[in-house]
């Protein structure tokens, strides 16, 4: 059995409480916080028969590895994940919508990307093992529970994985500032993988070359690019809009 992990913050712990309460070993909470949000949270935890432990801010910060715990942290058993991207794709009954992140190393950015992927109904997020951040407690906090609901696959060779997606007739669309078309001019209703690079550097050259098509996001102001999580949101929600 995998070792327990820590979730913190109302959203991350609340989503686990809602979706898999049996996997929560115990919840630590700050007894000095008595506002409505904490009261409602504790009521839900009691309804789910989860073990509650009082803990001061210092203990919570140590447990969470962050001061952004909002007075709540939980030790949880890892949820059973889909073991492979192939298994996930084989099980889908609708055209896949995937988000591929090349070189996103900031946990706040990854957390925000997972959150937007969950919101737009993406089936998975894919990243390379060597140029990415894993799902740590900060990622889970920023993702507001989406780290639990969106499968996140870290692959050894991103270009090879994109090649395998193309063999499955999944159209790989990369984003680039100098692309001839915009995201609004391509058909995203079929099997689609949206490929985004980190801010500044963008996608690596090999990743860019492997994409079937490149598109841009129209920029009308002075700034040249959007944060990767915002760009992910623009692209994924355009796909969602087209899919109706």
PDB file of C-alpha atoms in Angstrom:
ATOM      1  CA  UNK A   1       0.000   0.000   0.000  1.00  0.00           C
ATOM      2  CA  UNK A   2       1.320   3.478  -0.824  1.00  0.00           C
ATOM      3  CA  UNK A   3       2.200   5.691   2.111  1.00  0.00           C
ATOM      4  CA  UNK A   4      -0.358   8.324   3.202  1.00  0.00           C
ATOM      5  CA  UNK A   5      -0.101  11.836   1.804  1.00  0.00           C
ATOM      6  CA  UNK A   6      -1.195  15.235   3.103  1.00  0.00           C
ATOM      7  CA  UNK A   7      -3.864  17.492   1.621  1.00  0.00           C
ATOM      8  CA  UNK A   8      -4.478  20.985   3.012  1.00  0.00           C
ATOM      9  CA  UNK A   9      -6.881  23.882   2.536  1.00  0.00           C
ATOM     10  CA  UNK A  10     -10.689  23.787   2.495  1.00  0.00           C
ATOM     11  CA  UNK A  11     -10.994  23.017  -1.238  1.00  0.00           C
ATOM     12  CA  UNK A  12      -8.499  20.148  -1.461  1.00  0.00           C
ATOM     13  CA  UNK A  13      -9.666  18.456   1.757  1.00  0.00           C
ATOM     14  CA  UNK A  14     -13.330  19.254   0.997  1.00  0.00           C
ATOM     15  CA  UNK A  15     -13.221  17.582  -2.426  1.00  0.00           C
ATOM     16  CA  UNK A  16     -11.710  14.430  -0.890  1.00  0.00           C
ATOM     17  CA  UNK A  17     -14.378  14.518   1.833  1.00  0.00           C
ATOM     18  CA  UNK A  18     -17.039  14.711  -0.873  1.00  0.00           C
ATOM     19  CA  UNK A  19     -15.616  12.165  -3.321  1.00  0.00           C
ATOM     20  CA  UNK A  20     -13.811   9.565  -1.155  1.00  0.00           C
ATOM     21  CA  UNK A  21     -14.328  10.121   2.590  1.00  0.00           C
ATOM     22  CA  UNK A  22     -13.322   6.534   3.378  1.00  0.00           C
ATOM     23  CA  UNK A  23      -9.779   7.298   2.200  1.00  0.00           C
ATOM     24  CA  UNK A  24      -9.250  10.008   4.861  1.00  0.00           C
ATOM     25  CA  UNK A  25      -7.214   8.752   7.817  1.00  0.00           C
ATOM     26  CA  UNK A  26      -7.675  11.890   9.925  1.00  0.00           C
ATOM     27  CA  UNK A  27      -8.351  15.608   9.603  1.00  0.00           C
ATOM     28  CA  UNK A  28      -6.421  18.178  11.633  1.00  0.00           C
ATOM     29  CA  UNK A  29      -8.136  21.490  12.295  1.00  0.00           C
ATOM     30  CA  UNK A  30      -7.419  24.721  14.147  1.00  0.00           C
ATOM     31  CA  UNK A  31      -9.940  24.954  17.034  1.00  0.00           C
ATOM     32  CA  UNK A  32      -9.484  28.734  17.370  1.00  0.00           C
ATOM     33  CA  UNK A  33     -11.026  29.225  13.926  1.00  0.00           C
ATOM     34  CA  UNK A  34     -14.794  29.264  14.528  1.00  0.00           C
ATOM     35  CA  UNK A  35     -16.199  31.033  11.462  1.00  0.00           C
ATOM     36  CA  UNK A  36     -19.079  29.700   9.347  1.00  0.00           C
ATOM     37  CA  UNK A  37     -16.793  28.073   6.785  1.00  0.00           C
ATOM     38  CA  UNK A  38     -14.983  26.042   9.446  1.00  0.00           C
ATOM     39  CA  UNK A  39     -18.256  25.099  11.169  1.00  0.00           C
ATOM     40  CA  UNK A  40     -19.776  23.825   7.908  1.00  0.00           C
ATOM     41  CA  UNK A  41     -16.596  21.929   7.088  1.00  0.00           C
ATOM     42  CA  UNK A  42     -16.494  20.230  10.502  1.00  0.00           C
ATOM     43  CA  UNK A  43     -20.178  19.294  10.224  1.00  0.00           C
ATOM     44  CA  UNK A  44     -19.475  17.530   6.912  1.00  0.00           C
ATOM     45  CA  UNK A  45     -16.459  15.761   8.408  1.00  0.00           C
ATOM     46  CA  UNK A  46     -18.558  14.549  11.370  1.00  0.00           C
ATOM     47  CA  UNK A  47     -21.329  13.344   9.030  1.00  0.00           C
ATOM     48  CA  UNK A  48     -18.708  11.304   7.181  1.00  0.00           C
ATOM     49  CA  UNK A  49     -17.418   9.861  10.505  1.00  0.00           C
ATOM     50  CA  UNK A  50     -13.887  11.094   9.849  1.00  0.00           C
ATOM     51  CA  UNK A  51     -11.496  11.293  12.792  1.00  0.00           C
ATOM     52  CA  UNK A  52     -10.938  14.946  13.797  1.00  0.00           C
ATOM     53  CA  UNK A  53      -7.831  16.145  15.641  1.00  0.00           C
ATOM     54  CA  UNK A  54      -7.302  19.634  17.046  1.00  0.00           C
ATOM     55  CA  UNK A  55      -3.993  21.201  15.994  1.00  0.00           C
ATOM     56  CA  UNK A  56      -2.456  24.658  16.338  1.00  0.00           C
ATOM     57  CA  UNK A  57      -1.237  26.728  13.388  1.00  0.00           C
ATOM     58  CA  UNK A  58       2.391  25.660  13.835  1.00  0.00           C
ATOM     59  CA  UNK A  59       1.546  21.956  13.722  1.00  0.00           C
ATOM     60  CA  UNK A  60      -0.668  22.450  10.676  1.00  0.00           C
ATOM     61  CA  UNK A  61       2.040  24.434   8.870  1.00  0.00           C
ATOM     62  CA  UNK A  62       4.565  21.688   9.614  1.00  0.00           C
ATOM     63  CA  UNK A  63       2.177  18.991   8.411  1.00  0.00           C
ATOM     64  CA  UNK A  64       1.233  20.885   5.235  1.00  0.00           C
ATOM     65  CA  UNK A  65       4.697  22.271   4.533  1.00  0.00           C
ATOM     66  CA  UNK A  66       2.985  25.625   4.011  1.00  0.00           C
ATOM     67  CA  UNK A  67       1.291  28.413   5.951  1.00  0.00           C
ATOM     68  CA  UNK A  68      -1.569  28.499   3.413  1.00  0.00           C
ATOM     69  CA  UNK A  69      -3.466  25.660   5.104  1.00  0.00           C
ATOM     70  CA  UNK A  70      -6.513  27.790   6.143  1.00  0.00           C
ATOM     71  CA  UNK A  71      -6.670  25.886   9.439  1.00  0.00           C
ATOM     72  CA  UNK A  72      -7.305  22.489   7.818  1.00  0.00           C
ATOM     73  CA  UNK A  73      -5.096  19.546   6.783  1.00  0.00           C
ATOM     74  CA  UNK A  74      -5.728  15.848   6.276  1.00  0.00           C
ATOM     75  CA  UNK A  75      -3.694  12.664   6.113  1.00  0.00           C
ATOM     76  CA  UNK A  76      -5.178  10.541   3.333  1.00  0.00           C
ATOM     77  CA  UNK A  77      -4.595   7.270   1.544  1.00  0.00           C
ATOM     78  CA  UNK A  78      -3.728   7.796  -2.137  1.00  0.00           C
ATOM     79  CA  UNK A  79      -6.689   7.111  -4.434  1.00  0.00           C
ATOM     80  CA  UNK A  80      -6.462   4.353  -7.003  1.00  0.00           C
ATOM     81  CA  UNK A  81      -5.387   6.010 -10.241  1.00  0.00           C
ATOM     82  CA  UNK A  82      -5.876   4.927 -13.836  1.00  0.00           C
ATOM     83  CA  UNK A  83      -2.583   3.138 -14.387  1.00  0.00           C
ATOM     84  CA  UNK A  84      -1.807   4.195 -17.914  1.00  0.00           C
ATOM     85  CA  UNK A  85      -2.774   6.687 -20.559  1.00  0.00           C
ATOM     86  CA  UNK A  86      -3.641   3.775 -22.868  1.00  0.00           C
ATOM     87  CA  UNK A  87      -6.108   2.365 -20.311  1.00  0.00           C
ATOM     88  CA  UNK A  88      -7.739   5.774 -19.961  1.00  0.00           C
ATOM     89  CA  UNK A  89      -8.060   6.319 -23.721  1.00  0.00           C
ATOM     90  CA  UNK A  90      -9.367   2.770 -24.290  1.00  0.00           C
ATOM     91  CA  UNK A  91     -12.134   3.371 -21.738  1.00  0.00           C
ATOM     92  CA  UNK A  92     -13.408   6.654 -23.219  1.00  0.00           C
ATOM     93  CA  UNK A  93     -16.748   6.704 -25.018  1.00  0.00           C
ATOM     94  CA  UNK A  94     -16.313  10.280 -26.336  1.00  0.00           C
ATOM     95  CA  UNK A  95     -13.569  12.080 -28.284  1.00  0.00           C
ATOM     96  CA  UNK A  96     -10.581  12.582 -25.951  1.00  0.00           C
ATOM     97  CA  UNK A  97      -9.636  16.079 -24.816  1.00  0.00           C
ATOM     98  CA  UNK A  98      -6.108  16.131 -23.386  1.00  0.00           C
ATOM     99  CA  UNK A  99      -3.897  18.898 -22.023  1.00  0.00           C
ATOM    100  CA  UNK A 100      -0.162  18.422 -22.618  1.00  0.00           C
ATOM    101  CA  UNK A 101       2.239  20.650 -20.667  1.00  0.00           C
ATOM    102  CA  UNK A 102       5.846  20.919 -21.842  1.00  0.00           C
ATOM    103  CA  UNK A 103       8.193  22.374 -19.245  1.00  0.00           C
ATOM    104  CA  UNK A 104       5.780  23.615 -16.553  1.00  0.00           C
ATOM    105  CA  UNK A 105       7.942  23.453 -13.433  1.00  0.00           C
ATOM    106  CA  UNK A 106       6.060  25.871 -11.132  1.00  0.00           C
ATOM    107  CA  UNK A 107       3.711  23.991  -8.748  1.00  0.00           C
ATOM    108  CA  UNK A 108       1.279  26.947  -8.650  1.00  0.00           C
ATOM    109  CA  UNK A 109       1.022  26.881 -12.448  1.00  0.00           C
ATOM    110  CA  UNK A 110       0.511  23.110 -12.520  1.00  0.00           C
ATOM    111  CA  UNK A 111      -2.153  23.326  -9.814  1.00  0.00           C
ATOM    112  CA  UNK A 112      -3.996  26.031 -11.747  1.00  0.00           C
ATOM    113  CA  UNK A 113      -3.729  23.994 -14.986  1.00  0.00           C
ATOM    114  CA  UNK A 114      -5.214  20.925 -13.260  1.00  0.00           C
ATOM    115  CA  UNK A 115      -8.025  23.071 -11.885  1.00  0.00           C
ATOM    116  CA  UNK A 116      -8.918  24.470 -15.304  1.00  0.00           C
ATOM    117  CA  UNK A 117      -8.585  20.998 -16.885  1.00  0.00           C
ATOM    118  CA  UNK A 118     -11.097  19.661 -14.354  1.00  0.00           C
ATOM    119  CA  UNK A 119     -13.454  22.589 -14.975  1.00  0.00           C
ATOM    120  CA  UNK A 120     -13.407  22.157 -18.758  1.00  0.00           C
ATOM    121  CA  UNK A 121     -13.809  18.377 -18.581  1.00  0.00           C
ATOM    122  CA  UNK A 122     -10.367  17.421 -19.950  1.00  0.00           C
ATOM    123  CA  UNK A 123      -9.766  13.685 -19.639  1.00  0.00           C
ATOM    124  CA  UNK A 124      -6.103  13.913 -18.579  1.00  0.00           C
ATOM    125  CA  UNK A 125      -3.061  16.145 -18.224  1.00  0.00           C
ATOM    126  CA  UNK A 126       0.267  14.882 -19.607  1.00  0.00           C
ATOM    127  CA  UNK A 127       3.778  16.173 -18.836  1.00  0.00           C
ATOM    128  CA  UNK A 128       7.365  14.957 -19.332  1.00  0.00           C
ATOM    129  CA  UNK A 129       9.094  13.491 -16.263  1.00  0.00           C
ATOM    130  CA  UNK A 130      12.286  15.487 -16.732  1.00  0.00           C
ATOM    131  CA  UNK A 131      10.840  18.979 -17.338  1.00  0.00           C
ATOM    132  CA  UNK A 132       7.913  19.099 -14.962  1.00  0.00           C
ATOM    133  CA  UNK A 133       6.768  19.175 -11.371  1.00  0.00           C
ATOM    134  CA  UNK A 134       5.019  16.231  -9.700  1.00  0.00           C
ATOM    135  CA  UNK A 135       1.787  16.577  -7.737  1.00  0.00           C
ATOM    136  CA  UNK A 136       2.944  17.801  -4.325  1.00  0.00           C
ATOM    137  CA  UNK A 137       0.914  19.393  -1.506  1.00  0.00           C
ATOM    138  CA  UNK A 138       1.208  22.901  -3.013  1.00  0.00           C
ATOM    139  CA  UNK A 139      -0.054  21.645  -6.376  1.00  0.00           C
ATOM    140  CA  UNK A 140      -2.989  19.907  -4.655  1.00  0.00           C
ATOM    141  CA  UNK A 141      -3.850  23.084  -2.716  1.00  0.00           C
ATOM    142  CA  UNK A 142      -3.795  25.355  -5.795  1.00  0.00           C
ATOM    143  CA  UNK A 143      -5.715  22.750  -7.807  1.00  0.00           C
ATOM    144  CA  UNK A 144      -8.582  22.981  -5.282  1.00  0.00           C
ATOM    145  CA  UNK A 145      -9.240  19.258  -5.422  1.00  0.00           C
ATOM    146  CA  UNK A 146      -8.617  18.776  -9.147  1.00  0.00           C
ATOM    147  CA  UNK A 147      -5.345  16.931  -8.420  1.00  0.00           C
ATOM    148  CA  UNK A 148      -7.659  14.186  -7.123  1.00  0.00           C
ATOM    149  CA  UNK A 149     -10.030  14.124 -10.100  1.00  0.00           C
ATOM    150  CA  UNK A 150      -7.899  14.748 -13.213  1.00  0.00           C
ATOM    151  CA  UNK A 151      -5.475  11.952 -14.162  1.00  0.00           C
ATOM    152  CA  UNK A 152      -1.920  13.359 -14.414  1.00  0.00           C
ATOM    153  CA  UNK A 153       0.539  11.285 -16.436  1.00  0.00           C
ATOM    154  CA  UNK A 154       4.276  11.975 -16.368  1.00  0.00           C
ATOM    155  CA  UNK A 155       5.875  10.376 -19.416  1.00  0.00           C
ATOM    156  CA  UNK A 156       9.505   9.561 -20.154  1.00  0.00           C
ATOM    157  CA  UNK A 157       9.541  10.859 -23.730  1.00  0.00           C
ATOM    158  CA  UNK A 158       6.966  13.520 -24.615  1.00  0.00           C
ATOM    159  CA  UNK A 159       7.608  13.489 -28.381  1.00  0.00           C
ATOM    160  CA  UNK A 160       7.124   9.702 -28.448  1.00  0.00           C
ATOM    161  CA  UNK A 161       3.890  10.017 -26.441  1.00  0.00           C
ATOM    162  CA  UNK A 162       2.588  12.650 -28.883  1.00  0.00           C
ATOM    163  CA  UNK A 163       3.470  10.234 -31.704  1.00  0.00           C
ATOM    164  CA  UNK A 164       1.420   7.514 -29.986  1.00  0.00           C
ATOM    165  CA  UNK A 165      -1.512   9.925 -29.599  1.00  0.00           C
ATOM    166  CA  UNK A 166      -1.303  10.701 -33.322  1.00  0.00           C
ATOM    167  CA  UNK A 167      -1.416   6.958 -34.095  1.00  0.00           C
ATOM    168  CA  UNK A 168      -4.752   6.959 -32.232  1.00  0.00           C
ATOM    169  CA  UNK A 169      -5.917   9.783 -34.554  1.00  0.00           C
ATOM    170  CA  UNK A 170      -5.719  12.352 -31.760  1.00  0.00           C
ATOM    171  CA  UNK A 171      -4.920  15.722 -33.364  1.00  0.00           C
ATOM    172  CA  UNK A 172      -2.018  17.390 -31.523  1.00  0.00           C
ATOM    173  CA  UNK A 173      -2.427  21.170 -31.535  1.00  0.00           C
ATOM    174  CA  UNK A 174       0.433  23.245 -30.164  1.00  0.00           C
ATOM    175  CA  UNK A 175       0.239  26.884 -29.093  1.00  0.00           C
ATOM    176  CA  UNK A 176       2.753  29.400 -30.359  1.00  0.00           C
ATOM    177  CA  UNK A 177       2.992  33.203 -30.544  1.00  0.00           C
ATOM    178  CA  UNK A 178       3.926  33.069 -34.231  1.00  0.00           C
ATOM    179  CA  UNK A 179       1.277  30.577 -35.413  1.00  0.00           C
ATOM    180  CA  UNK A 180      -0.642  31.436 -38.600  1.00  0.00           C
ATOM    181  CA  UNK A 181      -4.075  30.526 -37.143  1.00  0.00           C
ATOM    182  CA  UNK A 182      -5.786  31.283 -33.835  1.00  0.00           C
ATOM    183  CA  UNK A 183      -7.348  28.757 -31.464  1.00  0.00           C
ATOM    184  CA  UNK A 184     -10.760  29.982 -32.674  1.00  0.00           C
ATOM    185  CA  UNK A 185     -10.043  28.913 -36.273  1.00  0.00           C
ATOM    186  CA  UNK A 186      -9.448  25.193 -35.646  1.00  0.00           C
ATOM    187  CA  UNK A 187     -11.889  22.343 -35.117  1.00  0.00           C
ATOM    188  CA  UNK A 188     -11.587  21.030 -31.558  1.00  0.00           C
ATOM    189  CA  UNK A 189     -14.638  18.746 -31.633  1.00  0.00           C
ATOM    190  CA  UNK A 190     -12.710  15.606 -32.579  1.00  0.00           C
ATOM    191  CA  UNK A 191     -10.017  13.770 -30.554  1.00  0.00           C
ATOM    192  CA  UNK A 192      -7.690  16.595 -29.471  1.00  0.00           C
ATOM    193  CA  UNK A 193      -4.495  17.095 -27.460  1.00  0.00           C
ATOM    194  CA  UNK A 194      -3.726  20.747 -26.686  1.00  0.00           C
ATOM    195  CA  UNK A 195       0.011  21.240 -26.207  1.00  0.00           C
ATOM    196  CA  UNK A 196       1.274  24.232 -24.207  1.00  0.00           C
ATOM    197  CA  UNK A 197       4.789  25.234 -23.222  1.00  0.00           C
ATOM    198  CA  UNK A 198       6.019  27.114 -20.185  1.00  0.00           C
ATOM    199  CA  UNK A 199       5.942  30.893 -20.164  1.00  0.00           C
ATOM    200  CA  UNK A 200       8.847  32.593 -21.872  1.00  0.00           C
ATOM    201  CA  UNK A 201      10.511  29.551 -23.414  1.00  0.00           C
ATOM    202  CA  UNK A 202       7.370  27.950 -24.819  1.00  0.00           C
ATOM    203  CA  UNK A 203       7.461  24.394 -26.130  1.00  0.00           C
ATOM    204  CA  UNK A 204      10.745  22.672 -26.782  1.00  0.00           C
ATOM    205  CA  UNK A 205      11.696  22.454 -30.454  1.00  0.00           C
ATOM    206  CA  UNK A 206      11.085  18.702 -30.771  1.00  0.00           C
ATOM    207  CA  UNK A 207       7.662  19.029 -29.128  1.00  0.00           C
ATOM    208  CA  UNK A 208       6.780  21.848 -31.505  1.00  0.00           C
ATOM    209  CA  UNK A 209       7.873  19.814 -34.537  1.00  0.00           C
ATOM    210  CA  UNK A 210       5.812  16.811 -33.420  1.00  0.00           C
ATOM    211  CA  UNK A 211       2.535  18.791 -33.268  1.00  0.00           C
ATOM    212  CA  UNK A 212       0.111  18.412 -36.190  1.00  0.00           C
ATOM    213  CA  UNK A 213      -0.761  22.098 -36.150  1.00  0.00           C
ATOM    214  CA  UNK A 214       0.183  25.313 -34.351  1.00  0.00           C
ATOM    215  CA  UNK A 215      -2.283  27.952 -33.192  1.00  0.00           C
ATOM    216  CA  UNK A 216      -2.048  31.227 -31.331  1.00  0.00           C
ATOM    217  CA  UNK A 217      -4.170  33.084 -28.796  1.00  0.00           C
ATOM    218  CA  UNK A 218      -4.997  36.613 -30.042  1.00  0.00           C
ATOM    219  CA  UNK A 219      -3.147  39.230 -27.964  1.00  0.00           C
ATOM    220  CA  UNK A 220      -4.577  42.744 -28.316  1.00  0.00           C
ATOM    221  CA  UNK A 221      -2.614  44.570 -25.610  1.00  0.00           C
ATOM    222  CA  UNK A 222       1.011  45.247 -24.760  1.00  0.00           C
ATOM    223  CA  UNK A 223       1.879  41.895 -23.162  1.00  0.00           C
ATOM    224  CA  UNK A 224       3.201  39.195 -25.484  1.00  0.00           C
ATOM    225  CA  UNK A 225       1.934  36.047 -23.779  1.00  0.00           C
ATOM    226  CA  UNK A 226      -0.413  34.687 -21.119  1.00  0.00           C
ATOM    227  CA  UNK A 227       0.407  32.618 -18.062  1.00  0.00           C
ATOM    228  CA  UNK A 228       0.284  28.919 -19.042  1.00  0.00           C
ATOM    229  CA  UNK A 229      -2.717  28.188 -16.795  1.00  0.00           C
ATOM    230  CA  UNK A 230      -4.677  31.109 -18.303  1.00  0.00           C
ATOM    231  CA  UNK A 231      -3.704  29.984 -21.815  1.00  0.00           C
ATOM    232  CA  UNK A 232      -4.816  26.425 -20.910  1.00  0.00           C
ATOM    233  CA  UNK A 233      -8.149  27.835 -19.801  1.00  0.00           C
ATOM    234  CA  UNK A 234      -8.666  29.785 -23.035  1.00  0.00           C
ATOM    235  CA  UNK A 235      -7.880  26.713 -25.183  1.00  0.00           C
ATOM    236  CA  UNK A 236      -9.768  24.099 -23.149  1.00  0.00           C
ATOM    237  CA  UNK A 237     -12.886  26.212 -22.809  1.00  0.00           C
ATOM    238  CA  UNK A 238     -12.898  26.921 -26.556  1.00  0.00           C
ATOM    239  CA  UNK A 239     -12.859  23.126 -27.048  1.00  0.00           C
ATOM    240  CA  UNK A 240     -15.700  22.784 -24.527  1.00  0.00           C
ATOM    241  CA  UNK A 241     -17.698  25.531 -26.301  1.00  0.00           C
ATOM    242  CA  UNK A 242     -17.268  23.827 -29.679  1.00  0.00           C
ATOM    243  CA  UNK A 243     -18.258  20.445 -28.274  1.00  0.00           C
ATOM    244  CA  UNK A 244     -21.473  22.034 -26.990  1.00  0.00           C
TER     245      UNK A 244
END
